[in-house]
mmCIF file of C-alpha atoms in Angstrom:
data_model
loop_
_atom_site.group_PDB
_atom_site.id
_atom_site.type_symbol
_atom_site.label_atom_id
_atom_site.label_comp_id
_atom_site.label_asym_id
_atom_site.label_seq_id
_atom_site.Cartn_x
_atom_site.Cartn_y
_atom_site.Cartn_z
ATOM 1 C CA UNK A 128 16.436 18.201 3.583
ATOM 2 C CA UNK A 129 17.409 14.648 4.328
ATOM 3 C CA UNK A 130 14.994 12.745 6.518
ATOM 4 C CA UNK A 131 16.307 10.185 8.926
ATOM 5 C CA UNK A 132 14.163 7.110 9.362
ATOM 6 C CA UNK A 133 14.455 5.100 12.529
ATOM 7 C CA UNK A 134 13.367 1.490 12.479
ATOM 8 C CA UNK A 135 11.614 0.400 15.636
ATOM 9 C CA UNK A 136 11.265 -3.185 16.696
ATOM 10 C CA UNK A 137 7.507 -2.832 16.380
ATOM 11 C CA UNK A 138 6.093 -2.064 12.982
ATOM 12 C CA UNK A 139 4.334 1.172 12.215
ATOM 13 C CA UNK A 140 0.603 0.365 11.900
ATOM 14 C CA UNK A 141 -1.456 3.570 11.662
ATOM 15 C CA UNK A 142 -4.848 3.187 13.319
ATOM 16 C CA UNK A 143 -6.701 5.247 10.697
ATOM 17 C CA UNK A 144 -6.074 2.711 7.934
ATOM 18 C CA UNK A 145 -7.606 -0.618 6.975
ATOM 19 C CA UNK A 146 -5.435 -3.577 5.996
ATOM 20 C CA UNK A 147 -5.577 -6.731 3.895
ATOM 21 C CA UNK A 148 -4.192 -10.111 4.886
ATOM 22 C CA UNK A 149 -1.746 -9.690 1.993
ATOM 23 C CA UNK A 150 -0.283 -6.506 3.529
ATOM 24 C CA UNK A 151 -1.890 -3.709 1.545
ATOM 25 C CA UNK A 152 -3.379 -0.679 3.309
ATOM 26 C CA UNK A 153 -6.184 1.670 2.300
ATOM 27 C CA UNK A 154 -6.900 5.204 3.530
ATOM 28 C CA UNK A 155 -10.241 6.735 2.591
ATOM 29 C CA UNK A 156 -10.363 10.504 2.104
ATOM 30 C CA UNK A 157 -13.815 11.613 1.035
ATOM 31 C CA UNK A 158 -14.660 10.128 -2.367
ATOM 32 C CA UNK A 159 -11.211 8.692 -2.992
ATOM 33 C CA UNK A 160 -8.909 6.269 -1.253
ATOM 34 C CA UNK A 161 -5.147 5.787 -1.276
ATOM 35 C CA UNK A 162 -3.661 2.291 -1.416
ATOM 36 C CA UNK A 163 -0.143 1.075 -0.691
ATOM 37 C CA UNK A 164 1.802 -1.659 1.042
ATOM 38 C CA UNK A 165 2.436 -1.796 4.755
ATOM 39 C CA UNK A 166 5.615 -1.113 6.673
ATOM 40 C CA UNK A 167 5.751 -4.840 7.417
ATOM 41 C CA UNK A 168 5.472 -5.699 3.708
ATOM 42 C CA UNK A 169 8.253 -3.347 2.650
ATOM 43 C CA UNK A 170 10.530 -4.641 5.421
ATOM 44 C CA UNK A 171 9.882 -8.254 4.368
ATOM 45 C CA UNK A 172 10.474 -7.449 0.693
ATOM 46 C CA UNK A 173 13.670 -5.524 1.302
ATOM 47 C CA UNK A 174 14.936 -2.809 -1.019
ATOM 48 C CA UNK A 175 12.252 -2.016 -3.584
ATOM 49 C CA UNK A 176 13.673 -1.315 -7.036
ATOM 50 C CA UNK A 177 10.589 -1.071 -9.254
ATOM 51 C CA UNK A 178 6.829 -0.643 -8.950
ATOM 52 C CA UNK A 179 4.816 -1.816 -11.979
ATOM 53 C CA UNK A 180 1.197 -0.623 -12.118
ATOM 54 C CA UNK A 181 -0.645 -0.394 -15.431
ATOM 55 C CA UNK A 182 -4.272 -0.502 -14.287
ATOM 56 C CA UNK A 183 -4.959 3.250 -14.320
ATOM 57 C CA UNK A 184 -8.486 3.895 -15.594
ATOM 58 C CA UNK A 185 -9.557 0.303 -14.922
ATOM 59 C CA UNK A 186 -11.967 -1.006 -12.322
ATOM 60 C CA UNK A 187 -10.302 -3.773 -10.332
ATOM 61 C CA UNK A 188 -12.253 -6.208 -8.159
ATOM 62 C CA UNK A 189 -11.518 -6.702 -4.465
ATOM 63 C CA UNK A 190 -8.602 -9.118 -4.109
ATOM 64 C CA UNK A 191 -7.541 -8.881 -7.753
ATOM 65 C CA UNK A 192 -4.042 -7.823 -8.772
ATOM 66 C CA UNK A 193 -3.580 -4.141 -9.642
ATOM 67 C CA UNK A 194 0.184 -4.239 -10.129
ATOM 68 C CA UNK A 195 3.398 -5.636 -8.770
ATOM 69 C CA UNK A 196 6.353 -4.511 -6.751
ATOM 70 C CA UNK A 197 9.865 -5.701 -7.467
ATOM 71 C CA UNK A 198 12.482 -5.946 -4.769
ATOM 72 C CA UNK A 199 16.095 -7.028 -5.157
ATOM 73 C CA UNK A 200 15.257 -10.677 -4.493
ATOM 74 C CA UNK A 201 11.569 -11.085 -5.398
ATOM 75 C CA UNK A 202 8.518 -9.808 -7.252
ATOM 76 C CA UNK A 203 5.251 -9.543 -5.343
ATOM 77 C CA UNK A 204 1.705 -8.964 -6.601
ATOM 78 C CA UNK A 205 -0.292 -6.005 -5.325
ATOM 79 C CA UNK A 206 -3.920 -6.836 -4.506
ATOM 80 C CA UNK A 207 -6.877 -4.447 -4.360
ATOM 81 C CA UNK A 208 -8.206 -4.038 -0.802
ATOM 82 C CA UNK A 209 -11.666 -3.167 -2.154
ATOM 83 C CA UNK A 210 -13.206 -2.946 -5.605
ATOM 84 C CA UNK A 211 -12.643 0.382 -7.264
ATOM 85 C CA UNK A 212 -11.485 2.338 -10.269
ATOM 86 C CA UNK A 213 -7.795 3.185 -10.343
ATOM 87 C CA UNK A 214 -7.868 6.972 -10.726
ATOM 88 C CA UNK A 215 -4.186 7.709 -10.426
ATOM 89 C CA UNK A 216 -0.837 5.983 -10.059
ATOM 90 C CA UNK A 217 1.799 7.662 -7.905
ATOM 91 C CA UNK A 218 4.280 8.723 -10.593
ATOM 92 C CA UNK A 219 6.884 9.759 -8.016
ATOM 93 C CA UNK A 220 7.607 6.137 -7.056
ATOM 94 C CA UNK A 221 8.566 5.347 -10.674
ATOM 95 C CA UNK A 222 11.697 7.440 -10.192
ATOM 96 C CA UNK A 223 12.012 6.943 -6.437
ATOM 97 C CA UNK A 224 10.822 3.421 -5.563
ATOM 98 C CA UNK A 225 12.741 3.722 -2.270
ATOM 99 C CA UNK A 226 9.900 5.954 -1.033
ATOM 100 C CA UNK A 227 7.868 2.767 -0.630
ATOM 101 C CA UNK A 228 10.515 1.566 1.827
ATOM 102 C CA UNK A 229 11.065 4.897 3.571
ATOM 103 C CA UNK A 230 7.518 6.224 3.770
ATOM 104 C CA UNK A 231 5.047 3.421 2.912
ATOM 105 C CA UNK A 232 2.019 5.251 4.360
ATOM 106 C CA UNK A 233 2.919 8.694 3.015
ATOM 107 C CA UNK A 234 4.931 9.607 -0.078
ATOM 108 C CA UNK A 235 5.214 5.914 -0.967
ATOM 109 C CA UNK A 236 1.489 5.402 -1.669
ATOM 110 C CA UNK A 237 0.833 3.473 -4.875
ATOM 111 C CA UNK A 238 -2.612 4.208 -6.282
ATOM 112 C CA UNK A 239 -5.594 6.469 -5.723
ATOM 113 C CA UNK A 240 -8.969 4.799 -6.306
ATOM 114 C CA UNK A 241 -12.683 5.486 -6.182
ATOM 115 C CA UNK A 242 -14.280 2.925 -3.859
ATOM 116 C CA UNK A 243 -17.121 1.048 -5.602
ATOM 117 C CA UNK A 244 -18.687 -0.416 -2.448
ATOM 118 C CA UNK A 245 -17.815 1.198 0.895
ATOM 119 C CA UNK A 246 -19.250 -1.860 2.701
ATOM 120 C CA UNK A 247 -16.197 -3.815 1.509
ATOM 121 C CA UNK A 248 -14.074 -1.677 3.827
ATOM 122 C CA UNK A 249 -15.724 -3.471 6.740
ATOM 123 C CA UNK A 250 -14.282 -6.776 5.497
ATOM 124 C CA UNK A 251 -10.733 -5.491 5.981
ATOM 125 C CA UNK A 252 -8.555 -5.685 9.082
ATOM 126 C CA UNK A 253 -8.241 -2.801 11.488
ATOM 127 C CA UNK A 254 -4.849 -1.927 12.963
ATOM 128 C CA UNK A 255 -5.300 -4.243 15.953
ATOM 129 C CA UNK A 256 -6.273 -7.216 13.781
ATOM 130 C CA UNK A 257 -3.399 -6.515 11.391
ATOM 131 C CA UNK A 258 -0.961 -6.353 14.302
ATOM 132 C CA UNK A 259 -2.234 -9.766 15.412
ATOM 133 C CA UNK A 260 -1.801 -11.126 11.871
ATOM 134 C CA UNK A 261 1.871 -10.158 11.644
ATOM 135 C CA UNK A 262 2.551 -11.037 15.247
#
């Protein structure tokens, strides 16, 4: 089944996520959390052609780089929203990097982590603050 994606003038900013000022999101589910880039980030980057993440099994500090995303015109670092161990990399986006563009909060997630310090989540932006950041 082919999904049709409609771009709205306002960006999709789910309220159940936390955000960084560098446009990553994090969604906590029990003991693990999913991390990806925001709808705004993918729209600014343009067509994503490659996602390079080689930190699986490593603990990455809050704000440190866990990988990079390559678009047609630019390469952008991916920064950890909170400190944690990278448990899994989304293998699907290796073959289908366009999922990051089409479904950044769903099938286009990038890594699954264990959160080292849940208090760090409180340092991140909520949806309202992120909306204000991107205008």
